mmCIF file of C-alpha atoms in Angstrom:
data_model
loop_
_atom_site.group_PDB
_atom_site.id
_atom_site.type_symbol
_atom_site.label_atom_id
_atom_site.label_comp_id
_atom_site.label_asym_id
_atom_site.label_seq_id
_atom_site.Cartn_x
_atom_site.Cartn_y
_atom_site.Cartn_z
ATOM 1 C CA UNK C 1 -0.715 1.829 -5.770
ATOM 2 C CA UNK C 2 -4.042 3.073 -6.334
ATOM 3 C CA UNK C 3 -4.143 6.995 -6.086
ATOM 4 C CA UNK C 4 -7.428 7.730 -4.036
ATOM 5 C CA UNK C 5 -10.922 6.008 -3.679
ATOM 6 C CA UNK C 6 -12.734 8.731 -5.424
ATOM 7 C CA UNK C 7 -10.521 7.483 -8.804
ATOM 8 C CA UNK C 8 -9.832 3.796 -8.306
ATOM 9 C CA UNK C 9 -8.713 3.206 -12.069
ATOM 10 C CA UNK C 10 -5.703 5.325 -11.865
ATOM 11 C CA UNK C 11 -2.292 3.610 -10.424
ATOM 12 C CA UNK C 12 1.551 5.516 -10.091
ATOM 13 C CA UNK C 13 3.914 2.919 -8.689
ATOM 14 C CA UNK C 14 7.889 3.579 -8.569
ATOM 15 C CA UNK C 15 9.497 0.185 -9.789
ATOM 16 C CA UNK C 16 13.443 -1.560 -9.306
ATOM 17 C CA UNK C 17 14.297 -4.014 -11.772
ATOM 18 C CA UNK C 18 10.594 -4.294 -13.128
ATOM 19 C CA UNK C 19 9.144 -4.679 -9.407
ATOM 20 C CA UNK C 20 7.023 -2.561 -7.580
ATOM 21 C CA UNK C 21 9.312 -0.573 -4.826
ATOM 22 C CA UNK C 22 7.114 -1.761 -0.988
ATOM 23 C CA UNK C 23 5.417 1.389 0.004
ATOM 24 C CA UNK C 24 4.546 2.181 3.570
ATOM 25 C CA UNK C 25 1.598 5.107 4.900
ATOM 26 C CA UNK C 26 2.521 7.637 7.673
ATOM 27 C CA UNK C 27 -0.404 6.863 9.870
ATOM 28 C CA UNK C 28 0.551 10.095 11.550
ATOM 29 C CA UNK C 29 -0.025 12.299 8.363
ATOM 30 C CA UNK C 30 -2.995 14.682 7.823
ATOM 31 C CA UNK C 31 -3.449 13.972 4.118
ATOM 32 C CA UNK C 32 -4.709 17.154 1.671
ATOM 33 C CA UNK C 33 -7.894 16.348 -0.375
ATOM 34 C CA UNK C 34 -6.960 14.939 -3.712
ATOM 35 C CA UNK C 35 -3.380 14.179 -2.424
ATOM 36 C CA UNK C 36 -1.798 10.687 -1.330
ATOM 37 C CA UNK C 37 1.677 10.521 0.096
ATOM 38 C CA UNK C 38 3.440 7.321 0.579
ATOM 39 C CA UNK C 39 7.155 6.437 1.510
ATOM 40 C CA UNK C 40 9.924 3.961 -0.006
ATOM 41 C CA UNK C 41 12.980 2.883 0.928
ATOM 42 C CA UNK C 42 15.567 3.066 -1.521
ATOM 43 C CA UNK C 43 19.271 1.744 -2.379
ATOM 44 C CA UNK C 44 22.061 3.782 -3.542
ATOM 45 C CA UNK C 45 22.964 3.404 -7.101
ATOM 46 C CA UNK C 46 20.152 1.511 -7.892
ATOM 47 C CA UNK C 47 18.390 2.580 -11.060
ATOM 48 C CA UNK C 48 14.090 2.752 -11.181
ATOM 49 C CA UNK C 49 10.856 3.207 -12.884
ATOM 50 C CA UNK C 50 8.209 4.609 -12.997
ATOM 51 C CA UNK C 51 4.804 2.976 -13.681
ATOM 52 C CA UNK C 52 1.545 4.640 -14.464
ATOM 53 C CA UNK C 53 -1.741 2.927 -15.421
ATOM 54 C CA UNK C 54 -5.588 3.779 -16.130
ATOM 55 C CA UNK C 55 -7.320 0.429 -15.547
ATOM 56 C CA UNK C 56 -10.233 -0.342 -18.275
ATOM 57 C CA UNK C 57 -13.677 2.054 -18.197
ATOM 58 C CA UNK C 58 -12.241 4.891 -15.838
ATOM 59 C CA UNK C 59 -13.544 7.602 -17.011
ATOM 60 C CA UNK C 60 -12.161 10.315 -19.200
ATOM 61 C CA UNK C 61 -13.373 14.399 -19.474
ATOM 62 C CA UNK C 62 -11.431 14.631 -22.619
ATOM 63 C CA UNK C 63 -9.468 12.403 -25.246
ATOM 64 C CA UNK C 64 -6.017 11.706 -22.597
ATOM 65 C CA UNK C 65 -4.595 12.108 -18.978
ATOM 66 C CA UNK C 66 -1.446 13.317 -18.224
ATOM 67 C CA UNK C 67 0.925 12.412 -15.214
ATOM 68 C CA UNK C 68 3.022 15.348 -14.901
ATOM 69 C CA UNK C 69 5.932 14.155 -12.822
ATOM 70 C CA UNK C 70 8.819 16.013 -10.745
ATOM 71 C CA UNK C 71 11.757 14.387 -9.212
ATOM 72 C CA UNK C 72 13.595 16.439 -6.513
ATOM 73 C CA UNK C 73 11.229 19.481 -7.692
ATOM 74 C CA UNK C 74 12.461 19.447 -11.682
ATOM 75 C CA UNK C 75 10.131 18.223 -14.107
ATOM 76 C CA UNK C 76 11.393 15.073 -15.356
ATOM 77 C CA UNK C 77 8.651 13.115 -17.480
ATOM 78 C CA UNK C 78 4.581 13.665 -18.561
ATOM 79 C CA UNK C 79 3.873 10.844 -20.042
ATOM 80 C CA UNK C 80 0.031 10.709 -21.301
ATOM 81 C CA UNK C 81 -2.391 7.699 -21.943
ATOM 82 C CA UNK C 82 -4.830 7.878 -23.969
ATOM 83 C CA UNK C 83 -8.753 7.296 -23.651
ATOM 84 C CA UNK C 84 -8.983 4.882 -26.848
ATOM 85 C CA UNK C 85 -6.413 2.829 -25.291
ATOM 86 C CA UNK C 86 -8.219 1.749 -22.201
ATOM 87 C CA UNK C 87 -11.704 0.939 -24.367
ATOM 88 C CA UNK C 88 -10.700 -2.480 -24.228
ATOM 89 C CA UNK C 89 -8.141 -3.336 -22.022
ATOM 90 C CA UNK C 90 -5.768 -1.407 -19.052
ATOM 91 C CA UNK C 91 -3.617 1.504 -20.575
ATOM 92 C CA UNK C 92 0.041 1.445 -18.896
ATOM 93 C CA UNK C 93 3.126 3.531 -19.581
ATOM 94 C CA UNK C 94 6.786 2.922 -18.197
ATOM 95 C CA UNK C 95 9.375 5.615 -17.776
ATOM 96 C CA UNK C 96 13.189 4.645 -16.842
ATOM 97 C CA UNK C 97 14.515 8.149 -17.038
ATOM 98 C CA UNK C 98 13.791 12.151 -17.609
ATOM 99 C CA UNK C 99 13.558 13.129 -21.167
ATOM 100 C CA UNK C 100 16.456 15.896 -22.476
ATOM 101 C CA UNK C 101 15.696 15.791 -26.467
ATOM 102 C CA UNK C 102 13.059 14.476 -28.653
ATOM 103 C CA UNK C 103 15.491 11.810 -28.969
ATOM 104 C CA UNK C 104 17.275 10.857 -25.774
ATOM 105 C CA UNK C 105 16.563 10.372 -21.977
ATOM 106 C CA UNK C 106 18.638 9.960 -19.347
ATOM 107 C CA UNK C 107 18.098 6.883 -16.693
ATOM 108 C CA UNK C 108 16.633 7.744 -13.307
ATOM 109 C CA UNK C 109 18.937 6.101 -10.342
ATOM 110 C CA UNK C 110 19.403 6.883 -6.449
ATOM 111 C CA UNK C 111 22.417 8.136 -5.133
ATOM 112 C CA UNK C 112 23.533 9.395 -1.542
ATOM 113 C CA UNK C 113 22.483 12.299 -0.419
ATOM 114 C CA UNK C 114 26.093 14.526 0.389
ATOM 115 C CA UNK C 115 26.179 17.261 3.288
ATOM 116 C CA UNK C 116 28.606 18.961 4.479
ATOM 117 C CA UNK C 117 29.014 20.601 8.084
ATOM 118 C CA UNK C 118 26.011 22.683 9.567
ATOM 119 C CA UNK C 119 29.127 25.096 10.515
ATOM 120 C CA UNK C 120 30.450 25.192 7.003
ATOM 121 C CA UNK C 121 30.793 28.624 5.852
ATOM 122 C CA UNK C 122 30.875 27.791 2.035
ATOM 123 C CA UNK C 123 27.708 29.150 0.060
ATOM 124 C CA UNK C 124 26.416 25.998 -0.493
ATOM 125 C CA UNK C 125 22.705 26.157 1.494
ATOM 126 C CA UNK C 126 20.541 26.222 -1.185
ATOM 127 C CA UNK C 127 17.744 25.856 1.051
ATOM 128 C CA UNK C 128 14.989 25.771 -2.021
ATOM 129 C CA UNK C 129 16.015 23.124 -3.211
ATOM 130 C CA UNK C 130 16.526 21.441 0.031
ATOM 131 C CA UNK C 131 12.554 20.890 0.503
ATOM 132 C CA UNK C 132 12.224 19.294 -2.808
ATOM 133 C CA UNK C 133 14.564 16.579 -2.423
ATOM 134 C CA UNK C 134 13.724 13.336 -1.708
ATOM 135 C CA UNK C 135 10.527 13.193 -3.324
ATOM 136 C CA UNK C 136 8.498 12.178 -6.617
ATOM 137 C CA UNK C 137 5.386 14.260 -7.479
ATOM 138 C CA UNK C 138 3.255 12.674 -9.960
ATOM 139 C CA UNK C 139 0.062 15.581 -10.618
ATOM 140 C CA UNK C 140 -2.762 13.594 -12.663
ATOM 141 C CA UNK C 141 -4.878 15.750 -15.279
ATOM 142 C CA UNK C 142 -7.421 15.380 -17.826
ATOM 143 C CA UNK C 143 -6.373 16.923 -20.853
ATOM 144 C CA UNK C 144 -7.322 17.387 -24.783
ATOM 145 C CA UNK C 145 -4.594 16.844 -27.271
ATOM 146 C CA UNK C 146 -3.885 19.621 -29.686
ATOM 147 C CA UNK C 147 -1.493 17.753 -32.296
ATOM 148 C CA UNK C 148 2.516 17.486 -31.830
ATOM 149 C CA UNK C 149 4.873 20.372 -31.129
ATOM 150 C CA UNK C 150 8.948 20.766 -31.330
ATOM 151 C CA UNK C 151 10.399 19.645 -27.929
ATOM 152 C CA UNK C 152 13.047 21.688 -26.254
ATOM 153 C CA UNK C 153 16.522 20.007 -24.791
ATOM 154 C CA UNK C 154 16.513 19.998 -21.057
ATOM 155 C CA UNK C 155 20.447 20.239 -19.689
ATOM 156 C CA UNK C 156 20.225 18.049 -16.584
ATOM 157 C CA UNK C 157 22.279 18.959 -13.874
ATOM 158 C CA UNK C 158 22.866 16.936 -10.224
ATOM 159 C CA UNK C 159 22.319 19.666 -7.569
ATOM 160 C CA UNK C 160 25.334 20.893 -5.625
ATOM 161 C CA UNK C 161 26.403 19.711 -2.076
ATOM 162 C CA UNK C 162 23.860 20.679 0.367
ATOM 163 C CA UNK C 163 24.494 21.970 3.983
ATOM 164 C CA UNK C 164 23.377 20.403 6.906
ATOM 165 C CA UNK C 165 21.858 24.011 7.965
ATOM 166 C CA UNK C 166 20.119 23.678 4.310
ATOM 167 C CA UNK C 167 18.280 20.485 5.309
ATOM 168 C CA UNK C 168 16.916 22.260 8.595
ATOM 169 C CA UNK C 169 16.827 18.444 10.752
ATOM 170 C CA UNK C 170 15.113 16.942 7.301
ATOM 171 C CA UNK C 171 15.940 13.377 7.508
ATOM 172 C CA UNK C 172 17.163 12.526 3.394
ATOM 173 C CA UNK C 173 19.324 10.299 2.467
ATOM 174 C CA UNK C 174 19.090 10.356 -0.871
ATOM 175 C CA UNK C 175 18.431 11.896 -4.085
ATOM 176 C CA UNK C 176 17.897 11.021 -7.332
ATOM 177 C CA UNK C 177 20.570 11.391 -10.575
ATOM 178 C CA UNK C 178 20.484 11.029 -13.951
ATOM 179 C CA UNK C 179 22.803 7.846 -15.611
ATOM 180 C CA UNK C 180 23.117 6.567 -18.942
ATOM 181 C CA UNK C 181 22.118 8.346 -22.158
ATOM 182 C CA UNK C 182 19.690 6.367 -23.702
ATOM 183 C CA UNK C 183 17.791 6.529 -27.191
ATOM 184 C CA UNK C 184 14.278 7.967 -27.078
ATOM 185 C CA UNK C 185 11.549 7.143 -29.021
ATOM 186 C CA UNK C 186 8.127 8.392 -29.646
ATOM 187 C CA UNK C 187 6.969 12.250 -29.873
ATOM 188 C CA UNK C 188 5.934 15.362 -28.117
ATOM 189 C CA UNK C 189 2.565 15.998 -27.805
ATOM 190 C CA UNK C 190 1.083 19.905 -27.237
ATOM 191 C CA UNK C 191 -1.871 19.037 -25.299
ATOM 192 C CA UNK C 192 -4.671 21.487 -23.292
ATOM 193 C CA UNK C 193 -5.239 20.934 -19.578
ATOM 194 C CA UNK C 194 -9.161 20.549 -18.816
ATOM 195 C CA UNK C 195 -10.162 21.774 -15.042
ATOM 196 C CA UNK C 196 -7.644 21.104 -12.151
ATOM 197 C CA UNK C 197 -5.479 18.193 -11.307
ATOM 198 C CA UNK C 198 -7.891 15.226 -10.476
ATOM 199 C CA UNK C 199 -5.382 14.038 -7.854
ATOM 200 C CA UNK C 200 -1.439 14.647 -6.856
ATOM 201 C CA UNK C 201 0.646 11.332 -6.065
ATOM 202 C CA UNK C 202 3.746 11.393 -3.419
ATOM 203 C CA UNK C 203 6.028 9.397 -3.150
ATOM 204 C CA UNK C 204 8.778 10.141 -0.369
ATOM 205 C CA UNK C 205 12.280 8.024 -1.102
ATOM 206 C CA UNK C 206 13.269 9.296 2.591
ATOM 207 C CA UNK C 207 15.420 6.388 3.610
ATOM 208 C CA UNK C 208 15.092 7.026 7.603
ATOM 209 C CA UNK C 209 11.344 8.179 7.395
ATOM 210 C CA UNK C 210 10.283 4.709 5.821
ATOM 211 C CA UNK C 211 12.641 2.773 8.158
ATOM 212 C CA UNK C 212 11.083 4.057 10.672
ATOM 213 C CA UNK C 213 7.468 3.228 9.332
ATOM 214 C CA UNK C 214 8.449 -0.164 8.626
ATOM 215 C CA UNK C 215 9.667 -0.632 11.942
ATOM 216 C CA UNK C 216 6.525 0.346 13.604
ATOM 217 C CA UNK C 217 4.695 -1.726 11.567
ATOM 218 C CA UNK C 218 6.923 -4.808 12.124
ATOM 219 C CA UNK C 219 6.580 -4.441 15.576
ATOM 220 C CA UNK C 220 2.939 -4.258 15.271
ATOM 221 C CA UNK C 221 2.804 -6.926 13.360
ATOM 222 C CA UNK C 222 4.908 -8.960 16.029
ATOM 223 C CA UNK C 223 2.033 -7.406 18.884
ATOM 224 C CA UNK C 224 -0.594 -8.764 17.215
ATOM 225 C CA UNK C 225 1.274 -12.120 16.928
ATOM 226 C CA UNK C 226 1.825 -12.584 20.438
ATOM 227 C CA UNK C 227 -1.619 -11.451 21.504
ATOM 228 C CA UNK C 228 -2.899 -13.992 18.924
ATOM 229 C CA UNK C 229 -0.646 -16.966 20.624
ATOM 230 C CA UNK C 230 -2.024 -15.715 23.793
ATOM 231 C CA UNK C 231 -5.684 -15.731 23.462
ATOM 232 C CA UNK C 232 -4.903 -19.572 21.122
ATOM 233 C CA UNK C 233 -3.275 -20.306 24.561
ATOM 234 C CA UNK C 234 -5.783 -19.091 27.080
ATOM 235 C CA UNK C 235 -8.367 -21.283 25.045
ATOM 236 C CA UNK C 236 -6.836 -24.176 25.572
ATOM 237 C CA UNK C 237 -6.247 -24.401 29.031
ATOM 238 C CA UNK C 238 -9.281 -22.404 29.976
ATOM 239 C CA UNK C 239 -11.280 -25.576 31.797
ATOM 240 C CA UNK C 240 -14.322 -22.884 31.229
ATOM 241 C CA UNK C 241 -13.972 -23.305 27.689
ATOM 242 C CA UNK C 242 -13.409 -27.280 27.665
ATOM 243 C CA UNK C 243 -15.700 -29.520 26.671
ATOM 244 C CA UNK C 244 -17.852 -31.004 29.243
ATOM 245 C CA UNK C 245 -19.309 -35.115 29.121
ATOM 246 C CA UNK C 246 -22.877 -34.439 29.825
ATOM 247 C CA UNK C 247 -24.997 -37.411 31.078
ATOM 248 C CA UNK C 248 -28.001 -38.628 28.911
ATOM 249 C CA UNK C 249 -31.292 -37.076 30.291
ATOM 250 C CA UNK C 250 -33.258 -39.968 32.554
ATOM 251 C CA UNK C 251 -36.630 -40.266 34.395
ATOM 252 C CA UNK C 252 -36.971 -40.631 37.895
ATOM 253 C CA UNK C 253 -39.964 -42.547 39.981
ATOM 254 C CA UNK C 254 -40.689 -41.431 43.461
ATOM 255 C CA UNK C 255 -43.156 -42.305 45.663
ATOM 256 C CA UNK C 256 -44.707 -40.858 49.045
ATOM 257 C CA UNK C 257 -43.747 -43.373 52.099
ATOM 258 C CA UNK C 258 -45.775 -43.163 55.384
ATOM 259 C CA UNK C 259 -43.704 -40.161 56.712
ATOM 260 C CA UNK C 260 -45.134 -37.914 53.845
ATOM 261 C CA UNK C 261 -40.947 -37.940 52.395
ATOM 262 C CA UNK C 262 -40.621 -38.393 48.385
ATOM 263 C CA UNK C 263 -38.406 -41.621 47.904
ATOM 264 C CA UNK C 264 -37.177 -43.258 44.449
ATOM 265 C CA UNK C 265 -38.646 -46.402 43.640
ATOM 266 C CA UNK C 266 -37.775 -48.863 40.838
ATOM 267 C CA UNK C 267 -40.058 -48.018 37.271
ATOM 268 C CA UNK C 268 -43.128 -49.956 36.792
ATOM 269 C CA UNK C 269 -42.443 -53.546 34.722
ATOM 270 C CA UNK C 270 -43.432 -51.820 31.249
ATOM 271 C CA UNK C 271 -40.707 -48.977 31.780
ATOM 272 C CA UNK C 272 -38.076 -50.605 33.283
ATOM 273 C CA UNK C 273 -34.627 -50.534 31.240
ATOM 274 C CA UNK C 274 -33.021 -53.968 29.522
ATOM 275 C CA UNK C 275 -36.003 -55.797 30.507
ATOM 276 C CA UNK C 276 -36.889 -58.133 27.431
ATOM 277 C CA UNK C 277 -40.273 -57.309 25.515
ATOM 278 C CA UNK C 278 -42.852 -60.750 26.476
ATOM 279 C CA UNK C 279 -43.092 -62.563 23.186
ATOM 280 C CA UNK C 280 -46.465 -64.326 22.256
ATOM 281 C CA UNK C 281 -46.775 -66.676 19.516
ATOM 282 C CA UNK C 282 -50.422 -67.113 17.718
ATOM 283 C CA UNK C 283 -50.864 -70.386 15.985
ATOM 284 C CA UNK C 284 -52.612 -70.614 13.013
#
């Protein structure tokens, strides 16, 4: 999706099986400058992407941006793309999972949200955490490269079962987890953030919330359809709107009669209609 009109060039997408996931827009939402939110809906045990891209001449305060991402409010990924790379041609980046070593990552998947009883006495209402679930934050910098540093390891841990008093009427479904172990490759970069974020992407994995978007915009859809067939209808049994046989203009001759009333009379020979032309042949 593209992030904001202001900075056209720059694209975050969340992708299943190489796709890019539908999104749908709260029309209802007061947006924050520099901030766009959209929604998804998800499927459990379903492992994703993430896409980022700077399309070809957007423009660059320093040598790289970064694209900072959280999932569920825990730093998972920052990739960065770098300003040579989109001289030519589009600079993209893929990520299937969070980073724990220079070495390994772990694959990004959905999984069910578990509650337990509102009434539940047991300490688990970690109500923190509650307000970052369900979402992907993806902050967008401009930043300067200062060579390659050690990376730490990150332990990755799923969070514990949330209360229903936790969620406080929150509508999630899901969250996200952390799969297979998988071989990284590349480095860690130290880089040197230039100014604030340019823009901060949202993307909400809510499973009712977007439901319930793209329901409303189904049934829009389906309100526009039948005023369409309507209006089509209405045209073509509107006599108004038919079109009319119109007869060919023609001249009429009148005369005055001894009463002083205008009454038609036939045209004169020279005008009168069919009659044949008088033919005259010259000899030599």
């Amino acid at each position: 999706m593209a992030i904001l009109a202001s900075v056209p060039g720059i694209e975050v997408a969340v992708t299943v099986d190489g796709n890019d996931v539908k999104e749908y827009t709260d029309p209802n939402l007061d947006e924050e400058p520099n901030v766009v939110t959209k929604y998804i809906e998800v499927s459990s045990e379903s492992e994703f992407g993430l896409r980022y891209l700077v399309r070809r001449g957007t423009h660059f305060k320093k040598d790289a941006m970064s694209f900072n991402t959280y999932v569920d409010g825990q730093q998972a990924t920052g990739p960065l793309i770098s300003k040579k790379k989109t001289v030519n041609e589009d600079g993209g980046t893929t990520r299937r999972g969070g980073r724990i070593s220079d070495t390994e990552y772990q694959k990004f998947k959905f999984v069910a949200l578990e509650t337990i009883s509102a009434y539940d006495d047991s300490p688990a209402q970690n109500c923190e955490r509650a307000k970052t679930l369900g979402t992907i934050e993806v902050t967008v910098g401009h930043v300067q490269t200062c060579g390659r540093e050690e990376g730490s390891s990150i332990t990755r841990q799923d969070p514990e079962i949330l209360s229903e008093k936790a969620l406080k009427g929150q509508s999630l479904s899901h969250r996200v987890s952390y799969g297979e172990t998988i071989p990284r490759t590349g480095k860690t970069i130290k880089t040197q953030a230039y100014g604030p974020p340019i823009v901060r992407c949202s993307e909400g994995f809510d499973d009712h919330q977007a439901h319930i978007i793209g329901r409303q915009r189904a049934e829009k859809e389906a309100t526009n359809k039948v005023k369409r067939e309507r209006f089509e209808e209405g045209i073509g049994n509107d006599t108004r709107n038919q079109k009319r046989t119109c007869r060919a203009p023609s001249t009429a001759y009148l005369e005055i009669d001894d009463n002083g009333n205008f009454i038609e009379v036939p045209p004169p020979p020279s005008k009168r209609v069919n009659e044949a032309e008088e033919i005259v042949h010259v000899d030599d």
